[in-house]
Tab-separated table of C-alpha atoms in Angstrom:
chain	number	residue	atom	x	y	z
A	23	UNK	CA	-2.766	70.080	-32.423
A	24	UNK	CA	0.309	71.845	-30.691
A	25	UNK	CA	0.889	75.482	-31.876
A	26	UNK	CA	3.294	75.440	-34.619
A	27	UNK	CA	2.956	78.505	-36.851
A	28	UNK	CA	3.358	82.094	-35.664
A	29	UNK	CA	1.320	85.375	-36.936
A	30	UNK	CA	2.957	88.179	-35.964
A	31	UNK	CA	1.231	90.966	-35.002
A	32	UNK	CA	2.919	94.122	-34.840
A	33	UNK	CA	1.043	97.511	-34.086
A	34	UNK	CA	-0.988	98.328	-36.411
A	35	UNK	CA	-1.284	94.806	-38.275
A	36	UNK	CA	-4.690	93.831	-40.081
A	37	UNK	CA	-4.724	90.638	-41.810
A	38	UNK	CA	-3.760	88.606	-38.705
A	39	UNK	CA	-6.585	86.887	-38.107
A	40	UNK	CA	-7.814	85.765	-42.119
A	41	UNK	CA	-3.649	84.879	-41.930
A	42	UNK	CA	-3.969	82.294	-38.760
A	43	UNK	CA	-7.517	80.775	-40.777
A	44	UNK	CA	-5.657	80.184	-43.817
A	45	UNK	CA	-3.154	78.439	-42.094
A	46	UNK	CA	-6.233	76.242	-40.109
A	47	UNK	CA	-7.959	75.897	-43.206
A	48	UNK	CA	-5.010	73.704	-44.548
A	49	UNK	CA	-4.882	71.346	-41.086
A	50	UNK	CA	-2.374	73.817	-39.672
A	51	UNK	CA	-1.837	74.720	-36.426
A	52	UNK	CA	-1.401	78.367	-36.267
A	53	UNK	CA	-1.692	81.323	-33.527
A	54	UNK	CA	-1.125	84.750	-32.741
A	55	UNK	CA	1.838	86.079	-30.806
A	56	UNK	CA	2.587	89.900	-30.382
A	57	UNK	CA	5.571	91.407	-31.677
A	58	UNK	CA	7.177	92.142	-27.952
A	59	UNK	CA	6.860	88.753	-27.050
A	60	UNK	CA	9.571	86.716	-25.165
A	61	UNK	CA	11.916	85.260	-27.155
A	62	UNK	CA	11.280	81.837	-25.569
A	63	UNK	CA	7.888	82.072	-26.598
A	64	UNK	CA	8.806	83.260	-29.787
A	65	UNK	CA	11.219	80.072	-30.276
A	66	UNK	CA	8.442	77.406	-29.735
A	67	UNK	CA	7.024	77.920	-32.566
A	68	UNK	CA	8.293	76.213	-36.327
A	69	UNK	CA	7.723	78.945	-38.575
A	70	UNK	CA	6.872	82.229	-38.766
A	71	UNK	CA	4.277	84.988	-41.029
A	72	UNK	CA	4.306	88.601	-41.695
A	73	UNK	CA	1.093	89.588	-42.237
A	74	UNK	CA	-0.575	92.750	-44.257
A	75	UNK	CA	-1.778	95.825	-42.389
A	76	UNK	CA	0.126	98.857	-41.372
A	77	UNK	CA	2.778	98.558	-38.548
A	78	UNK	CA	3.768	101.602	-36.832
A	79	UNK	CA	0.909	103.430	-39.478
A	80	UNK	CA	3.739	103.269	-41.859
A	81	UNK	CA	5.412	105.634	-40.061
A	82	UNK	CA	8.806	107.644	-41.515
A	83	UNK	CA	8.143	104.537	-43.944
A	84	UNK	CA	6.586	101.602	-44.244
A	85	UNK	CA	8.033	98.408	-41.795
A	86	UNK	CA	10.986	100.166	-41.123
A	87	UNK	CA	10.296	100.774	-37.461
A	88	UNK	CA	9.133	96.853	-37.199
A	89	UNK	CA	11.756	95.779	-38.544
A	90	UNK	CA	14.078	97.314	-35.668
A	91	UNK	CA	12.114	95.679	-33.113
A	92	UNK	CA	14.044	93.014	-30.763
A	93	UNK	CA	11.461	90.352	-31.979
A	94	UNK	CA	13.500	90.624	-35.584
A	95	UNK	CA	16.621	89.713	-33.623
A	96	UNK	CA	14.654	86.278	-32.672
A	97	UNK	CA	13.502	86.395	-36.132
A	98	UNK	CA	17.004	86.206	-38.159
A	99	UNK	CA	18.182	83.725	-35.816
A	100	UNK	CA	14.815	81.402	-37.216
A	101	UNK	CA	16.175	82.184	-40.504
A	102	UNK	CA	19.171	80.870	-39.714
A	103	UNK	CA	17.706	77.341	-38.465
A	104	UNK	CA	16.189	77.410	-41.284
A	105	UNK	CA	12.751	77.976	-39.832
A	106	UNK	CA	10.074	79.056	-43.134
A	107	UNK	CA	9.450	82.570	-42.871
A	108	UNK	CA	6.579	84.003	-44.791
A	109	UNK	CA	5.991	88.194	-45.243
A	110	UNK	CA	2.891	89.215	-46.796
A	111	UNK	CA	1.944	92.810	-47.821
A	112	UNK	CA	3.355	95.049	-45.361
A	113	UNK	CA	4.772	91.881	-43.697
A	114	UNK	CA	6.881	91.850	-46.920
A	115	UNK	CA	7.636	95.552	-46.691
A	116	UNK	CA	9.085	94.417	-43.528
A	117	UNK	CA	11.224	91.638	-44.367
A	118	UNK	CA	12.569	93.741	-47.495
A	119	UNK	CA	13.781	96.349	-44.742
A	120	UNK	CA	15.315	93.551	-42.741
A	121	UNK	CA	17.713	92.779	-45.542
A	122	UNK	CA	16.382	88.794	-45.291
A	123	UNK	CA	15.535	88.969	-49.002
A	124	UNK	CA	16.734	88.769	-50.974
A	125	UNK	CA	20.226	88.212	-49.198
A	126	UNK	CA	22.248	87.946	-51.825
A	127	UNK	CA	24.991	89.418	-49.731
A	128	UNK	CA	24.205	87.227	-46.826
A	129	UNK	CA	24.536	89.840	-44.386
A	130	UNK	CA	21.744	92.429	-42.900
A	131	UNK	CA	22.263	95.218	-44.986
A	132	UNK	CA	18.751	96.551	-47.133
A	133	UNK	CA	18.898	94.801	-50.835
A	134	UNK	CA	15.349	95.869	-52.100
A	135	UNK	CA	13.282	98.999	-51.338
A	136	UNK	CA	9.539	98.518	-51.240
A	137	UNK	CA	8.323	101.735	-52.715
A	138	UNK	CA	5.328	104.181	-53.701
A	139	UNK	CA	3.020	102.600	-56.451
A	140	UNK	CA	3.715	104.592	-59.818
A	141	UNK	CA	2.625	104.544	-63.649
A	142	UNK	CA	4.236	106.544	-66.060
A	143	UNK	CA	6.549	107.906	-63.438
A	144	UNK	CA	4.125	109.222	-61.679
A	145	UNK	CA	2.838	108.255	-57.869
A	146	UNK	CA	-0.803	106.629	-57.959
A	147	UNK	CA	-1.709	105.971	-54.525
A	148	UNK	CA	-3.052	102.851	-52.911
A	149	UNK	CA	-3.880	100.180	-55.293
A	150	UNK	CA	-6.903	97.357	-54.671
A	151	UNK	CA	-7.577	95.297	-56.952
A	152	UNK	CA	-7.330	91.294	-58.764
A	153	UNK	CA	-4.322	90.609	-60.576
A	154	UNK	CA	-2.583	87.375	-61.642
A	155	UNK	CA	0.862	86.336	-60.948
A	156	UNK	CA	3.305	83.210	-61.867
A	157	UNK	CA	6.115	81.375	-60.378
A	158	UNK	CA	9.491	81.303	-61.302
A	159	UNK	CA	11.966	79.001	-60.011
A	160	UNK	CA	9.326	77.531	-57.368
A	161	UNK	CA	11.110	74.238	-56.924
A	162	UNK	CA	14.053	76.977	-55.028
A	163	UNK	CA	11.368	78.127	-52.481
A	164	UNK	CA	9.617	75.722	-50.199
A	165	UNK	CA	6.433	78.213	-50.145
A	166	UNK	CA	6.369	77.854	-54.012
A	167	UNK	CA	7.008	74.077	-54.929
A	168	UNK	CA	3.609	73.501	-55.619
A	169	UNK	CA	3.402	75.441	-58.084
A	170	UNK	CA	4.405	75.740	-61.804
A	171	UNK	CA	6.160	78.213	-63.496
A	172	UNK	CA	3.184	78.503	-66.538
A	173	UNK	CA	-0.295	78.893	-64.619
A	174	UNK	CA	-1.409	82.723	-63.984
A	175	UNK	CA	-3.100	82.919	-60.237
A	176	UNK	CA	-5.267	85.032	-59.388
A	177	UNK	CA	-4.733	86.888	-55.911
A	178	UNK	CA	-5.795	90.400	-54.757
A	179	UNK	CA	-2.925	93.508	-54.074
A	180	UNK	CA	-4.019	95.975	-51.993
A	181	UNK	CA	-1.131	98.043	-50.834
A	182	UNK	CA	0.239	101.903	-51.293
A	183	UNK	CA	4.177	100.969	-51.618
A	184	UNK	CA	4.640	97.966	-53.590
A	185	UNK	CA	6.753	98.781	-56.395
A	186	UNK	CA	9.877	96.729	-56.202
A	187	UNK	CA	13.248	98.304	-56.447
A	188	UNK	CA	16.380	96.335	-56.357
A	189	UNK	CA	19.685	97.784	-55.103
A	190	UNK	CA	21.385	95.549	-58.075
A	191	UNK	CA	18.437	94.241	-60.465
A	192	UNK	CA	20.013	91.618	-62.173
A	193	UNK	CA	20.238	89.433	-58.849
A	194	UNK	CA	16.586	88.517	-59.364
A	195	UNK	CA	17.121	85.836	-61.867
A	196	UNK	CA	19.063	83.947	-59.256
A	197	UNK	CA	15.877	83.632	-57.119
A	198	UNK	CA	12.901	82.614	-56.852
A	199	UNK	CA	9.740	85.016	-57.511
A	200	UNK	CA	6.025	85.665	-58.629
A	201	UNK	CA	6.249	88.213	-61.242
A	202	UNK	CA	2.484	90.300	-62.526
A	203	UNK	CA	1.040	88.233	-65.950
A	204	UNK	CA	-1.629	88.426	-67.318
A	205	UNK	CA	-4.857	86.106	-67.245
A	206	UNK	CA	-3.013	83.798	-70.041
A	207	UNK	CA	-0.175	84.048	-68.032
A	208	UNK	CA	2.276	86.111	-70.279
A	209	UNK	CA	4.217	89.404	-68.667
A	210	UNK	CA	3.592	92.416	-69.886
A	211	UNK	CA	5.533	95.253	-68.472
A	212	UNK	CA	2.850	97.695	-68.745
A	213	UNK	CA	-0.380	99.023	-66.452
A	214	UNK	CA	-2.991	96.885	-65.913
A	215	UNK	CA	-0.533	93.525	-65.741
A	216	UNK	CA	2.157	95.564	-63.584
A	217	UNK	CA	-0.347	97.330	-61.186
A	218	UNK	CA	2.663	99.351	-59.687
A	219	UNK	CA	5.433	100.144	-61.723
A	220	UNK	CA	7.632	97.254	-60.068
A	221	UNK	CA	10.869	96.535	-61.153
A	222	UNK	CA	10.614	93.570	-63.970
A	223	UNK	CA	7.418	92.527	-63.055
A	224	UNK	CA	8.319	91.644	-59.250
A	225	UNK	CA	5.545	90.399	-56.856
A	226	UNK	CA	7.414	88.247	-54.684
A	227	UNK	CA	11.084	86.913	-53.802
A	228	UNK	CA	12.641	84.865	-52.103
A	229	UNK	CA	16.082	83.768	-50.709
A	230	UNK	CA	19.058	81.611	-51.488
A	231	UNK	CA	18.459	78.771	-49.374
A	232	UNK	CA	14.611	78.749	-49.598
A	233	UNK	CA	13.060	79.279	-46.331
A	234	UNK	CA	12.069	83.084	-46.593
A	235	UNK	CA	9.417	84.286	-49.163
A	236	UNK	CA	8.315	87.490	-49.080
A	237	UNK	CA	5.076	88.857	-50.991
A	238	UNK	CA	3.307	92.357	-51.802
A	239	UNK	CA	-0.343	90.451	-53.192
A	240	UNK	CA	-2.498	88.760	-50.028
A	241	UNK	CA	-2.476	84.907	-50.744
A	242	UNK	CA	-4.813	84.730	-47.102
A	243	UNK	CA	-7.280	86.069	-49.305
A	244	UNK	CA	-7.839	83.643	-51.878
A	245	UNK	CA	-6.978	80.326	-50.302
A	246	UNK	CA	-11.271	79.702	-50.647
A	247	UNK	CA	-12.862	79.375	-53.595
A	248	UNK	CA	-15.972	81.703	-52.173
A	249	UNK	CA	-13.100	84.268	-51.942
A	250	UNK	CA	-12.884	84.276	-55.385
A	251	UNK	CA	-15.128	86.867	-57.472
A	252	UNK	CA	-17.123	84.898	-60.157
A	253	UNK	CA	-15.278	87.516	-63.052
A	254	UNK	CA	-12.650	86.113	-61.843
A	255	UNK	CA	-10.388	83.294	-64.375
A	256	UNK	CA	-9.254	80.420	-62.459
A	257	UNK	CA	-8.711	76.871	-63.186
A	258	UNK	CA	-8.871	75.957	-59.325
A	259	UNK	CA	-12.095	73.524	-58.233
A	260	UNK	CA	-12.087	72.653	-54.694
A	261	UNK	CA	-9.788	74.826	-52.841
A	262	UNK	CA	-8.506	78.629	-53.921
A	263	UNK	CA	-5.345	79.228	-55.578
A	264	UNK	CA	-2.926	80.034	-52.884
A	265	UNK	CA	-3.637	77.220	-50.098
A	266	UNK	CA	-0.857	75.115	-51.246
A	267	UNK	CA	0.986	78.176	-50.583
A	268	UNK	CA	-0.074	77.574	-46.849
A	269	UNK	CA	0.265	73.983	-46.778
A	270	UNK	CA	4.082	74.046	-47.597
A	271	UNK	CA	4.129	74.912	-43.976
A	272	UNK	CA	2.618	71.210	-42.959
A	273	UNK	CA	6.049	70.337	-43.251
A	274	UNK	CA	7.983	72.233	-40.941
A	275	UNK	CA	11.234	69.956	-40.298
B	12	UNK	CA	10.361	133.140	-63.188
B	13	UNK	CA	10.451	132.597	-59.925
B	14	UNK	CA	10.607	129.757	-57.027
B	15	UNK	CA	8.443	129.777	-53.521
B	16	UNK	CA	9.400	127.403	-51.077
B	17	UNK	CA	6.726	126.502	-48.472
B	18	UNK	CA	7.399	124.601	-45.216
B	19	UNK	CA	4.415	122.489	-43.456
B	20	UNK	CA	4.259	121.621	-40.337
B	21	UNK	CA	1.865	120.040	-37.744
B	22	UNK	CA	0.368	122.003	-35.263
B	23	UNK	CA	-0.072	119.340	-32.894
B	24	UNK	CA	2.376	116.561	-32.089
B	25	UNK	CA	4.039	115.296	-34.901
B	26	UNK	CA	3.822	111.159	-34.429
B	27	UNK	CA	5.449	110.351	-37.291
B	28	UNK	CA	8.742	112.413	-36.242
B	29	UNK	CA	8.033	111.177	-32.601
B	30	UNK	CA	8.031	107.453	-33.864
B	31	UNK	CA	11.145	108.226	-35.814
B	32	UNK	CA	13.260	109.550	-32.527
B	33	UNK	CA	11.632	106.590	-30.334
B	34	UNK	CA	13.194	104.216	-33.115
B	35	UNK	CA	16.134	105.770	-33.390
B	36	UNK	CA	16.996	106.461	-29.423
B	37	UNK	CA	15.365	102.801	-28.110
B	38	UNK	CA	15.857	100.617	-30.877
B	39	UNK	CA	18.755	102.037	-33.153
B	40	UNK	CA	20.988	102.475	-29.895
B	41	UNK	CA	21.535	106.330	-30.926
B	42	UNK	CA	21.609	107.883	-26.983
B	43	UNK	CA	23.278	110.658	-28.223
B	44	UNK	CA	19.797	111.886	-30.268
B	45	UNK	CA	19.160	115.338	-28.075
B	46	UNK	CA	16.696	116.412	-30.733
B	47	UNK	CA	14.351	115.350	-33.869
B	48	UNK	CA	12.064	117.880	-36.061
B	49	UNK	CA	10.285	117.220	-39.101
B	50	UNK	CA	8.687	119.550	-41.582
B	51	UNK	CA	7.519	119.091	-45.025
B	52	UNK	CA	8.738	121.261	-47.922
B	53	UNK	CA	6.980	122.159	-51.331
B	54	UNK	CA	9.116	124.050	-54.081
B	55	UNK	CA	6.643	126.101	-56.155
B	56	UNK	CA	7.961	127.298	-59.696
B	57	UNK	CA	6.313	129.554	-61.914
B	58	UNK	CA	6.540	132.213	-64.464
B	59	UNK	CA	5.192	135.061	-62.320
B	60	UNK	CA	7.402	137.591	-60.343
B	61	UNK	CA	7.849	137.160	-57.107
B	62	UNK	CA	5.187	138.783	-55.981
B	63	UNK	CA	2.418	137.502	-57.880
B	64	UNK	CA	4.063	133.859	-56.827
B	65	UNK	CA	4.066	134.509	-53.528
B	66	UNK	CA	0.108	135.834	-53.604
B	67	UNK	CA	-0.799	132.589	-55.574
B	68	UNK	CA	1.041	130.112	-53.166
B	69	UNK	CA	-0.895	132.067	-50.298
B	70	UNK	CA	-4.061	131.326	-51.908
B	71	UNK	CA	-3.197	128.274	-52.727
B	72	UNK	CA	-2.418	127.536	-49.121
B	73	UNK	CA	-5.986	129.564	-48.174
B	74	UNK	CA	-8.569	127.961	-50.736
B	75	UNK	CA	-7.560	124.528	-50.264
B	76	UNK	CA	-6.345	121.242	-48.313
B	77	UNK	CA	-3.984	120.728	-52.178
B	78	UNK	CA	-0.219	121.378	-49.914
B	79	UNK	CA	-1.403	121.856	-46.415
B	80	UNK	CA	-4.742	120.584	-44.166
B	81	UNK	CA	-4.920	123.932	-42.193
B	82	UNK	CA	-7.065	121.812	-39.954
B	83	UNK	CA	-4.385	120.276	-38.483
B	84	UNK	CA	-0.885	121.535	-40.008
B	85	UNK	CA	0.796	125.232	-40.211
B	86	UNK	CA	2.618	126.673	-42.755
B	87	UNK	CA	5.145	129.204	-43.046
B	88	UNK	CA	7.519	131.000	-45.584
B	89	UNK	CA	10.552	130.942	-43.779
B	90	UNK	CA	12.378	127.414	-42.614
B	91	UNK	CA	11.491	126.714	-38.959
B	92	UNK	CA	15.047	125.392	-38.531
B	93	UNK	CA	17.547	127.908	-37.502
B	94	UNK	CA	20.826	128.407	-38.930
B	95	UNK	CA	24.141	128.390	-36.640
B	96	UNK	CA	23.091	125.903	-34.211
B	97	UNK	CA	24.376	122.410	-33.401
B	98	UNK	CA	21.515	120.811	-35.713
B	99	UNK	CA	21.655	119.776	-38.861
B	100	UNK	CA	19.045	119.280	-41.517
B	101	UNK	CA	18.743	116.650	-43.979
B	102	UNK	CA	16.599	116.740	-47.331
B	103	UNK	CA	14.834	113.489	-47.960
B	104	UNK	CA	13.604	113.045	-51.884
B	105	UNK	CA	12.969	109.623	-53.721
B	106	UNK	CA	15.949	109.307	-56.348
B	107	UNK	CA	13.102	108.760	-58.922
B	108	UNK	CA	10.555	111.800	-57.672
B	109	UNK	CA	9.647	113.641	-60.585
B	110	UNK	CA	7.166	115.986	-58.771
B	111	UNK	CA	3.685	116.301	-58.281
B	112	UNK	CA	2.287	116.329	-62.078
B	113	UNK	CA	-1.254	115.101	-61.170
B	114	UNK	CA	-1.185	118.116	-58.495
B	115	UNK	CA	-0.299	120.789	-60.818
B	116	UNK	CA	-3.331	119.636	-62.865
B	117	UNK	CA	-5.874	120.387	-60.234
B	118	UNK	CA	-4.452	123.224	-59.044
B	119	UNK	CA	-3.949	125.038	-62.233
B	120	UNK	CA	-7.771	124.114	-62.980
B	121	UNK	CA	-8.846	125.419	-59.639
B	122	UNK	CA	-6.478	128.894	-59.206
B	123	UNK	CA	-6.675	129.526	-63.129
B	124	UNK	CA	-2.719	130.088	-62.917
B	125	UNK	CA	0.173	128.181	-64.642
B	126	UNK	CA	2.852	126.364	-62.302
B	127	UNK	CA	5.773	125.258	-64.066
B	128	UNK	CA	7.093	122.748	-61.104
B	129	UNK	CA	5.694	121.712	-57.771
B	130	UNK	CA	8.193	119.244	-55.752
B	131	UNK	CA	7.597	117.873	-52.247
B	132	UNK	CA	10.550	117.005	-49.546
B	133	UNK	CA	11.121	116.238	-46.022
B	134	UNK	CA	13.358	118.005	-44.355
B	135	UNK	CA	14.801	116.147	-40.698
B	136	UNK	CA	16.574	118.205	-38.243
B	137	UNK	CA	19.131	116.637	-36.308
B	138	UNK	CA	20.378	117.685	-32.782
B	139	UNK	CA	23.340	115.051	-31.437
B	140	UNK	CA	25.137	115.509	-28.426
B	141	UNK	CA	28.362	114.489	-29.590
B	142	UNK	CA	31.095	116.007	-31.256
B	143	UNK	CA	31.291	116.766	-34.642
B	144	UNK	CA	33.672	113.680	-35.806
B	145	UNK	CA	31.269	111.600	-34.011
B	146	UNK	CA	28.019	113.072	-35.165
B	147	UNK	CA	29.065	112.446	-38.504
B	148	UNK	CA	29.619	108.976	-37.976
B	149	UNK	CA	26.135	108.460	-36.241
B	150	UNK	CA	24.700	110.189	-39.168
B	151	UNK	CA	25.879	108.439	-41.647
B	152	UNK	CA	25.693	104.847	-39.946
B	153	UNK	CA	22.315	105.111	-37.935
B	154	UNK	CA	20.130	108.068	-38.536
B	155	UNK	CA	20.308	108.645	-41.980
B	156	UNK	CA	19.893	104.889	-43.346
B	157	UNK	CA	16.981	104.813	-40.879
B	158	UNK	CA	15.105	107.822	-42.008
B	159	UNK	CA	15.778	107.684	-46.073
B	160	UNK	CA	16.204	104.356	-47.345
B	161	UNK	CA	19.670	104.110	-49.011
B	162	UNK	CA	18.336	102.035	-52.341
B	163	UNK	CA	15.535	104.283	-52.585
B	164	UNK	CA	16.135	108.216	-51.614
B	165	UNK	CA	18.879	110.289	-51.125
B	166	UNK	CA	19.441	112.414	-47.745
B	167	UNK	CA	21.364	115.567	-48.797
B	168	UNK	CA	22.593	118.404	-46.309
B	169	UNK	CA	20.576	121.899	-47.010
B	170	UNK	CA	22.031	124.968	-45.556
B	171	UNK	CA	19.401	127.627	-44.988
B	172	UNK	CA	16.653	128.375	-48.080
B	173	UNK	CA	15.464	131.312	-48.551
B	174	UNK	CA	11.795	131.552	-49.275
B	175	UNK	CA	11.452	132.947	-52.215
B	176	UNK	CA	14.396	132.770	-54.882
B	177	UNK	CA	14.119	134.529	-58.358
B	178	UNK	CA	15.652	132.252	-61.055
């Protein structure tokens, strides 16, 4: 297998390894490149992931600093060859500060501010926990297409600022997104279902053209069904929940 | 009724501030940055006078790590920023920050003593060697959306505070 997939590790990244396994779990060829590599060796690779931890210890906030780095530059121009760019946790956090989703404007600017976790407008700290999500509009995201807009999915948060909040809200229903359900799948607004006070429900978006998905909940951790506690309600048999998530990225043309 | 405002700072190096200026001077492009400083503020309200407020927010800052780790941060009762210089200092709050409810809670149980409001803020300070036209261009287009997320918080321009301010 020749290298195809990227993890990125910035400083201060923790998830990069269970990220590159999830990826080989599903036939994938995946490996880890640091963030100042050489944009050469950045650009032989066919897709790119974000993964969770803490770049730059969330300093001033969190991703902002990694998304400043030169290795973004390299990164915007994969976006636009359409390479699949996936941002998990604070990977997300870093893509929102990027301006790559949701992009309605098609330019750089910030759309979407990844925020501290709240209920009752009030800040509760780092979250950890199972939760279940649902597509909508997968067939617009090639990260999603395998999945349906009615089945709730299990998958684990564990972050301190994911609360959604969109510069103008109502461009979500033009994209693609997981959005907090319950176990039978329907959204309630309120805490437990909405761990973090996120703006309608929002766990995940995407862009316009499909190739960027960006996630606060940790998909690398439930692409195995031993990953899965036993309370846990899922209709999955032989594999976890999320590794078709991963194996969108067998096709990388 | 009265208001205490409390600045904390870190006695050692403060990496989150140094991260900032590294950011801003090597990736953001913003030479001109001659100087970065950091400290967090905490507006105390209560119905006490002045000088009972003052007391409690001193034993408050004494008797536990609630506003300040005296471990590893200072605090003091005047800004550390001084007026009349070529700085200028910027007040970072989340547009949605309500204040610290859950705080109040526990410190009211612990200090026996009722606080009406308790808000937290950073404050930047922002030395540019540039003039002033310019300066306000760089803030506006490169330090500021860097250090308060525009969708998110609002960076507003504080003159000097005084400490202590009966209301």
């Amino acid at each position: 297998m020749t290298p195809s997939v990227a993890v990125i590790q910035f400083p201060g990244s923790n998830c990069e390894r269970e990220t590159v396994r999830a990826c080989t779990n599903q036939g994938i060829s995946a490996q880890i490149i640091r963030w100042n590599c050489s944009e050469e060796e950045f650009n032989s690779y066919s897709a790119y992931i974000l993964p969770g931890g803490f770049s730059y210890q969330d300093r001033v906030r969190c991703g902002v600093i990694a998304a400043n780095l030169p290795i973004i530059d390299y990164l915007r121009k994969a976006d636009q060859a359409n390479k699949l760019i996936l941002g998990i946790c604070n990977g997300c956090q870093i893509l929102a500060e990027t301006g790559l989703i949701p992009n309605a404007k098609g330019s750089d600017s910030r759309e979407v501010a990844l925020t501290p976790n709240q209920l009752n407008n009030e800040q509760i700290g780092h979250i950890c926990d199972w939760i279940y999500v649902k597509a909508t509009q997968p067939q617009a995201n090639r990260f999603l297409a395998a999945f349906d807009t009615t089945t709730p999915l299990p998958i684990p948060v564990n972050h301190g600022m994911g609360r959604f909040i969109f510069a103008d809200e109502t461009v979500i229903k033009n994209y693609p997104t997981l959005v907090y359900c319950t176990s039978e799948g329907t959204i309630e607004t309120d805490f437990p279902t909405n761990p973090n006070g996120t703006q309608s429900n929002i766990a995940g978006i995407g862009n316009q053209k499909g190739n960027v998905f960006a996630m606060m909940p940790h998909p690398e951790r439930a692409v195995e069904t031993k990953q899965i506690p036993s309370w846990i309600e899922s209709n999955t048999t032989s594999t976890g929940p999320w590794a078709p998530l991963f194996a969108a990225l067998k096709d990388l043309s | 009724m009265s208001q205490i405002t409390v600045w904390i700072s870190q006695k050692n190096t403060d990496l989150t501030c140094l991260s900032a200026k590294e950011a801003l001077v090597n990736l953001k492009g913003l030479s001109q940055l001659k100087s970065l400083r950091r400290t967090i503020q905490w507006d105390i309200t209560t119905d006490l006078s002045e000088e009972a407020a003052t007391a409690l927010v001193t034993q408050i800052l004494n008797d536990s790590y609630y506003i300040a780790n005296p471990n590893k941060e200072s605090h003091r009762f005047s800004s550390p920023f001084t007026s009349g210089s070529d700085s200028v200092q910027f007040q970072v709050t989340a547009n949605d920050y309500t204040g610290e409810h859950r705080l109040i809670d526990q410190i009211e149980a612990k200090f026996n003593s009722k606080i009406n409001q308790l808000s937290k803020s950073t404050i930047w300070d922002i030395q540019l060697d540039a003039s002033e036209e310019e300066s306000n261009t760089l803030l506006k287009t490169v330090a500021l959306p860097f250090l308060a997320n525009p969708i998110s918080e609002t960076a507003q321009r504080v003159s000097q505070k005084a400490a202590t301010t009966a209301l």
